[in-house]
């Protein structure tokens, strides 16, 4: 069945896939259907050998303005427990391929959290990041207190979570939340450029390197170093390792195949 709230663009030649959130009338608020469609698309693209890097974007006005408040407003705690809307995020988190968020306009609440679950963020000059859940009587529920704090540190995370203040793209860059800023008419192109650069590397090395970097967030240094070393050694089972090193020795560009 065709998804209703996302559009998937795929170009085999570049190995870059692009998922566009598409509920513009609600500033891409993340309702249950959209999140399920996103989860399914990511699972499909993660399993597709032609795809090496995945971009998630919204539109110029909004990446996503958070979880769908109208869908949640009348729910009881038991409804929330049974629906377990954040369980889709556990699957999204398992995406092995690098994920790039291309953010323009609002990235709020679940929208900011979705950008942060991605591995890198390219923002337009108009991007605004915030965790404004406090203003509607709740708090972040999909990683906002954890990933934001790890990215920008306690002081700014506390301020954003407790006051709901939005930060600009420039502040986000200074705080270490995002990778780069581009003019609004170029931010998507910039995200594709970054994705294409990564897609030219060995996809196996990229997946294992991503896994190892993420390990730094939930392990001791010793465990993380051990994990990193195992992945490093494991890559010597790949043809891409032989190709990469041979190409260096022969002073030519490598042609990685993902094997
Ligand atoms: N859920 C549902 N609908 C939303 C929405 C949301 N999170 N955000 C915006 N919309 C809808 C608005 O209701 C409006 O719909 P109608 O035209 O049918 O009235 C439409 O999108 C346009 O929004 P506005 O008219 O409000 O646009 P604006 O430019 O005046 O303001 C805004 C933009 C500041 C982003 C404002 O819409 C806003 O504050 N949105 C809510 C942001 C928010 O609180 N997000 C957190 C949600 S909770 C959460 O995400 C929990 C979690 O951890 C996962």
PDB file of N, CA and C and ligand atoms in Angstrom, residues 23-30 61-62 64-72 85-86 89 106 108-113 130-136 138-144 166, ligand 1:
ATOM      1  N   UNK A  23       2.817  15.933   5.752  1.00  0.00           N
ATOM      2  CA  UNK A  23       1.511  16.358   6.292  1.00  0.00           C
ATOM      3  C   UNK A  23       1.581  17.870   6.455  1.00  0.00           C
ATOM      4  N   UNK A  24       1.810  18.611   5.366  1.00  0.00           N
ATOM      5  CA  UNK A  24       2.109  20.044   5.501  1.00  0.00           C
ATOM      6  C   UNK A  24       1.012  20.820   6.222  1.00  0.00           C
ATOM      7  N   UNK A  25      -0.228  20.402   6.059  1.00  0.00           N
ATOM      8  CA  UNK A  25      -1.330  21.151   6.688  1.00  0.00           C
ATOM      9  C   UNK A  25      -1.240  21.111   8.212  1.00  0.00           C
ATOM     10  N   UNK A  26      -0.546  20.117   8.771  1.00  0.00           N
ATOM     11  CA  UNK A  26      -0.374  20.016  10.227  1.00  0.00           C
ATOM     12  C   UNK A  26       1.093  20.186  10.605  1.00  0.00           C
ATOM     13  N   UNK A  27       1.842  20.911   9.791  1.00  0.00           N
ATOM     14  CA  UNK A  27       3.282  21.130  10.016  1.00  0.00           C
ATOM     15  C   UNK A  27       4.010  19.807  10.277  1.00  0.00           C
ATOM     16  N   UNK A  28       3.573  18.786   9.546  1.00  0.00           N
ATOM     17  CA  UNK A  28       4.185  17.450   9.643  1.00  0.00           C
ATOM     18  C   UNK A  28       4.117  16.864  11.046  1.00  0.00           C
ATOM     19  N   UNK A  29       3.061  17.205  11.796  1.00  0.00           N
ATOM     20  CA  UNK A  29       2.898  16.595  13.126  1.00  0.00           C
ATOM     21  C   UNK A  29       2.914  15.078  12.955  1.00  0.00           C
ATOM     22  N   UNK A  30       3.614  14.441  13.899  1.00  0.00           N
ATOM     23  CA  UNK A  30       3.927  13.017  13.761  1.00  0.00           C
ATOM     24  C   UNK A  30       2.790  12.178  14.339  1.00  0.00           C
ATOM     25  N   UNK A  61       8.812  24.945   5.622  1.00  0.00           N
ATOM     26  CA  UNK A  61       8.211  25.562   6.819  1.00  0.00           C
ATOM     27  C   UNK A  61       8.393  24.692   8.069  1.00  0.00           C
ATOM     28  N   UNK A  62       8.359  23.375   7.876  1.00  0.00           N
ATOM     29  CA  UNK A  62       8.452  22.503   9.049  1.00  0.00           C
ATOM     30  C   UNK A  62       9.106  21.180   8.719  1.00  0.00           C
ATOM     31  N   UNK A  64       9.152  18.925  11.408  1.00  0.00           N
ATOM     32  CA  UNK A  64       7.982  18.354  12.081  1.00  0.00           C
ATOM     33  C   UNK A  64       7.752  19.127  13.371  1.00  0.00           C
ATOM     34  N   UNK A  65       6.478  19.471  13.624  1.00  0.00           N
ATOM     35  CA  UNK A  65       6.152  20.276  14.810  1.00  0.00           C
ATOM     36  C   UNK A  65       5.794  19.407  16.013  1.00  0.00           C
ATOM     37  N   UNK A  66       6.253  18.162  15.997  1.00  0.00           N
ATOM     38  CA  UNK A  66       6.078  17.323  17.189  1.00  0.00           C
ATOM     39  C   UNK A  66       5.055  16.238  17.011  1.00  0.00           C
ATOM     40  N   UNK A  67       4.856  15.485  18.080  1.00  0.00           N
ATOM     41  CA  UNK A  67       3.808  14.466  18.080  1.00  0.00           C
ATOM     42  C   UNK A  67       2.470  15.172  17.827  1.00  0.00           C
ATOM     43  N   UNK A  68       1.508  14.431  17.298  1.00  0.00           N
ATOM     44  CA  UNK A  68       0.218  15.039  16.950  1.00  0.00           C
ATOM     45  C   UNK A  68      -0.600  15.277  18.225  1.00  0.00           C
ATOM     46  N   UNK A  69      -0.702  16.548  18.601  1.00  0.00           N
ATOM     47  CA  UNK A  69      -1.349  16.896  19.868  1.00  0.00           C
ATOM     48  C   UNK A  69      -2.843  16.547  19.824  1.00  0.00           C
ATOM     49  N   UNK A  70      -3.466  16.748  18.666  1.00  0.00           N
ATOM     50  CA  UNK A  70      -4.915  16.457  18.590  1.00  0.00           C
ATOM     51  C   UNK A  70      -5.168  14.960  18.778  1.00  0.00           C
ATOM     52  N   UNK A  71      -4.227  14.148  18.320  1.00  0.00           N
ATOM     53  CA  UNK A  71      -4.404  12.693  18.460  1.00  0.00           C
ATOM     54  C   UNK A  71      -4.185  12.239  19.914  1.00  0.00           C
ATOM     55  N   UNK A  72      -3.342  12.996  20.652  1.00  0.00           N
ATOM     56  CA  UNK A  72      -3.012  12.572  22.027  1.00  0.00           C
ATOM     57  C   UNK A  72      -3.935  13.173  23.075  1.00  0.00           C
ATOM     58  N   UNK A  85       3.029   4.622  21.632  1.00  0.00           N
ATOM     59  CA  UNK A  85       3.389   5.277  20.372  1.00  0.00           C
ATOM     60  C   UNK A  85       4.889   5.399  20.149  1.00  0.00           C
ATOM     61  N   UNK A  86       5.644   5.344  21.230  1.00  0.00           N
ATOM     62  CA  UNK A  86       7.087   5.505  21.040  1.00  0.00           C
ATOM     63  C   UNK A  86       7.788   4.191  20.691  1.00  0.00           C
ATOM     64  N   UNK A  89       9.747   4.171  17.596  1.00  0.00           N
ATOM     65  CA  UNK A  89      11.063   4.826  17.666  1.00  0.00           C
ATOM     66  C   UNK A  89      12.160   3.797  17.953  1.00  0.00           C
ATOM     67  N   UNK A 106      10.324  24.455  11.572  1.00  0.00           N
ATOM     68  CA  UNK A 106      10.154  23.918  12.924  1.00  0.00           C
ATOM     69  C   UNK A 106      10.620  22.468  13.066  1.00  0.00           C
ATOM     70  N   UNK A 108      10.286  20.574  16.354  1.00  0.00           N
ATOM     71  CA  UNK A 108       9.842  20.770  17.734  1.00  0.00           C
ATOM     72  C   UNK A 108       9.370  19.462  18.347  1.00  0.00           C
ATOM     73  N   UNK A 109       9.571  19.332  19.658  1.00  0.00           N
ATOM     74  CA  UNK A 109       9.095  18.141  20.358  1.00  0.00           C
ATOM     75  C   UNK A 109       9.583  16.884  19.644  1.00  0.00           C
ATOM     76  N   UNK A 110       8.626  16.029  19.264  1.00  0.00           N
ATOM     77  CA  UNK A 110       8.992  14.808  18.539  1.00  0.00           C
ATOM     78  C   UNK A 110       9.738  15.104  17.247  1.00  0.00           C
ATOM     79  N   UNK A 111       9.554  16.288  16.676  1.00  0.00           N
ATOM     80  CA  UNK A 111      10.270  16.668  15.453  1.00  0.00           C
ATOM     81  C   UNK A 111      11.756  16.875  15.740  1.00  0.00           C
ATOM     82  N   UNK A 112      12.053  17.513  16.859  1.00  0.00           N
ATOM     83  CA  UNK A 112      13.446  17.705  17.272  1.00  0.00           C
ATOM     84  C   UNK A 112      14.031  16.337  17.640  1.00  0.00           C
ATOM     85  N   UNK A 113      13.199  15.526  18.284  1.00  0.00           N
ATOM     86  CA  UNK A 113      13.664  14.188  18.692  1.00  0.00           C
ATOM     87  C   UNK A 113      13.928  13.302  17.474  1.00  0.00           C
ATOM     88  N   UNK A 130      13.327  22.911  19.190  1.00  0.00           N
ATOM     89  CA  UNK A 130      12.781  23.132  20.525  1.00  0.00           C
ATOM     90  C   UNK A 130      12.116  21.908  21.090  1.00  0.00           C
ATOM     91  N   UNK A 131      12.016  21.901  22.409  1.00  0.00           N
ATOM     92  CA  UNK A 131      11.273  20.846  23.122  1.00  0.00           C
ATOM     93  C   UNK A 131      10.196  21.576  23.941  1.00  0.00           C
ATOM     94  N   UNK A 132       9.105  21.991  23.265  1.00  0.00           N
ATOM     95  CA  UNK A 132       8.116  22.837  23.952  1.00  0.00           C
ATOM     96  C   UNK A 132       7.022  22.067  24.692  1.00  0.00           C
ATOM     97  N   UNK A 133       7.228  20.757  24.936  1.00  0.00           N
ATOM     98  CA  UNK A 133       6.172  19.945  25.578  1.00  0.00           C
ATOM     99  C   UNK A 133       5.720  20.528  26.911  1.00  0.00           C
ATOM    100  N   UNK A 134       6.653  21.196  27.611  1.00  0.00           N
ATOM    101  CA  UNK A 134       6.334  21.766  28.929  1.00  0.00           C
ATOM    102  C   UNK A 134       5.166  22.750  28.823  1.00  0.00           C
ATOM    103  N   UNK A 135       5.059  23.388  27.647  1.00  0.00           N
ATOM    104  CA  UNK A 135       4.000  24.391  27.467  1.00  0.00           C
ATOM    105  C   UNK A 135       2.617  23.750  27.317  1.00  0.00           C
ATOM    106  N   UNK A 136       2.580  22.454  27.047  1.00  0.00           N
ATOM    107  CA  UNK A 136       1.277  21.779  26.963  1.00  0.00           C
ATOM    108  C   UNK A 136       1.129  20.767  28.117  1.00  0.00           C
ATOM    109  N   UNK A 138       3.214  18.624  29.504  1.00  0.00           N
ATOM    110  CA  UNK A 138       3.923  17.341  29.568  1.00  0.00           C
ATOM    111  C   UNK A 138       5.437  17.577  29.453  1.00  0.00           C
ATOM    112  N   UNK A 139       6.120  16.612  28.970  1.00  0.00           N
ATOM    113  CA  UNK A 139       7.584  16.714  28.830  1.00  0.00           C
ATOM    114  C   UNK A 139       7.991  15.861  27.634  1.00  0.00           C
ATOM    115  N   UNK A 140       9.231  15.982  27.153  1.00  0.00           N
ATOM    116  CA  UNK A 140       9.645  15.152  26.019  1.00  0.00           C
ATOM    117  C   UNK A 140       9.497  13.668  26.356  1.00  0.00           C
ATOM    118  N   UNK A 141       9.138  12.893  25.339  1.00  0.00           N
ATOM    119  CA  UNK A 141       8.923  11.462  25.601  1.00  0.00           C
ATOM    120  C   UNK A 141       9.632  10.551  24.618  1.00  0.00           C
ATOM    121  N   UNK A 142      10.311  11.128  23.625  1.00  0.00           N
ATOM    122  CA  UNK A 142      10.956  10.287  22.611  1.00  0.00           C
ATOM    123  C   UNK A 142      12.444  10.605  22.523  1.00  0.00           C
ATOM    124  N   UNK A 143      13.046  10.867  23.677  1.00  0.00           N
ATOM    125  CA  UNK A 143      14.497  11.053  23.703  1.00  0.00           C
ATOM    126  C   UNK A 143      14.945  12.482  23.944  1.00  0.00           C
ATOM    127  N   UNK A 144      14.023  13.424  24.042  1.00  0.00           N
ATOM    128  CA  UNK A 144      14.392  14.842  24.161  1.00  0.00           C
ATOM    129  C   UNK A 144      15.211  15.168  25.397  1.00  0.00           C
ATOM    130  N   UNK A 166      12.687  27.977  21.739  1.00  0.00           N
ATOM    131  CA  UNK A 166      13.251  27.448  20.496  1.00  0.00           C
ATOM    132  C   UNK A 166      14.640  28.052  20.304  1.00  0.00           C
TER     133      UNK A 166
HETATM  134  N1  LIG B   1       0.079  18.466  16.555  1.00  0.00           N
HETATM  135  C1  LIG B   1      -1.027  18.635  15.827  1.00  0.00           C
HETATM  136  N2  LIG B   1      -1.245  19.682  15.013  1.00  0.00           N
HETATM  137  C2  LIG B   1      -0.271  20.618  14.956  1.00  0.00           C
HETATM  138  C3  LIG B   1       0.913  20.514  15.680  1.00  0.00           C
HETATM  139  C4  LIG B   1       1.082  19.373  16.513  1.00  0.00           C
HETATM  140  N3  LIG B   1       2.199  19.148  17.221  1.00  0.00           N
HETATM  141  N4  LIG B   1       1.673  21.592  15.428  1.00  0.00           N
HETATM  142  C5  LIG B   1       0.985  22.346  14.543  1.00  0.00           C
HETATM  143  N5  LIG B   1      -0.192  21.755  14.256  1.00  0.00           N
HETATM  144  C6  LIG B   1      -1.240  22.250  13.348  1.00  0.00           C
HETATM  145  C7  LIG B   1      -1.998  23.387  13.977  1.00  0.00           C
HETATM  146  O1  LIG B   1      -3.009  22.903  14.842  1.00  0.00           O
HETATM  147  C8  LIG B   1      -2.572  24.061  12.740  1.00  0.00           C
HETATM  148  O2  LIG B   1      -3.675  23.316  12.289  1.00  0.00           O
HETATM  149  P1  LIG B   1      -5.014  24.101  11.788  1.00  0.00           P
HETATM  150  O3  LIG B   1      -4.559  24.896  10.595  1.00  0.00           O
HETATM  151  O4  LIG B   1      -5.932  22.967  11.438  1.00  0.00           O
HETATM  152  O5  LIG B   1      -5.436  24.948  12.922  1.00  0.00           O
HETATM  153  C9  LIG B   1      -1.453  23.883  11.715  1.00  0.00           C
HETATM  154  O6  LIG B   1      -0.650  22.815  12.190  1.00  0.00           O
HETATM  155  C10 LIG B   1      -0.580  25.120  11.593  1.00  0.00           C
HETATM  156  O7  LIG B   1      -0.119  25.455  12.879  1.00  0.00           O
HETATM  157  P2  LIG B   1      -0.253  26.936  13.511  1.00  0.00           P
HETATM  158  O8  LIG B   1      -1.455  27.614  12.954  1.00  0.00           O
HETATM  159  O9  LIG B   1      -0.153  26.796  14.991  1.00  0.00           O
HETATM  160  O10 LIG B   1       1.061  27.595  12.892  1.00  0.00           O
HETATM  161  P3  LIG B   1       1.923  28.785  13.517  1.00  0.00           P
HETATM  162  O11 LIG B   1       2.923  29.127  12.457  1.00  0.00           O
HETATM  163  O12 LIG B   1       1.065  29.839  14.063  1.00  0.00           O
HETATM  164  O13 LIG B   1       2.699  28.121  14.772  1.00  0.00           O
HETATM  165  C11 LIG B   1       3.997  26.420  15.891  1.00  0.00           C
HETATM  166  C12 LIG B   1       3.628  27.118  14.560  1.00  0.00           C
HETATM  167  C13 LIG B   1       4.732  27.380  16.824  1.00  0.00           C
HETATM  168  C14 LIG B   1       4.915  25.253  15.542  1.00  0.00           C
HETATM  169  C15 LIG B   1       2.715  25.913  16.587  1.00  0.00           C
HETATM  170  O14 LIG B   1       1.937  25.186  15.638  1.00  0.00           O
HETATM  171  C16 LIG B   1       2.976  24.998  17.758  1.00  0.00           C
HETATM  172  O15 LIG B   1       3.307  25.466  18.825  1.00  0.00           O
HETATM  173  N6  LIG B   1       2.796  23.670  17.554  1.00  0.00           N
HETATM  174  C17 LIG B   1       2.931  22.691  18.613  1.00  0.00           C
HETATM  175  C18 LIG B   1       4.382  22.426  18.957  1.00  0.00           C
HETATM  176  C19 LIG B   1       4.477  21.457  20.090  1.00  0.00           C
HETATM  177  O16 LIG B   1       4.025  21.704  21.188  1.00  0.00           O
HETATM  178  N7  LIG B   1       5.117  20.286  19.849  1.00  0.00           N
HETATM  179  C20 LIG B   1       5.290  19.241  20.830  1.00  0.00           C
HETATM  180  C21 LIG B   1       4.203  18.203  20.702  1.00  0.00           C
HETATM  181  S1  LIG B   1       4.234  16.982  21.989  1.00  0.00           S
HETATM  182  C22 LIG B   1       5.503  15.920  21.587  1.00  0.00           C
HETATM  183  O17 LIG B   1       6.108  16.071  20.547  1.00  0.00           O
HETATM  184  C23 LIG B   1       5.817  14.810  22.557  1.00  0.00           C
HETATM  185  C24 LIG B   1       7.023  14.019  22.248  1.00  0.00           C
HETATM  186  O18 LIG B   1       8.012  14.045  22.952  1.00  0.00           O
HETATM  187  C25 LIG B   1       7.056  13.119  21.083  1.00  0.00           C
END
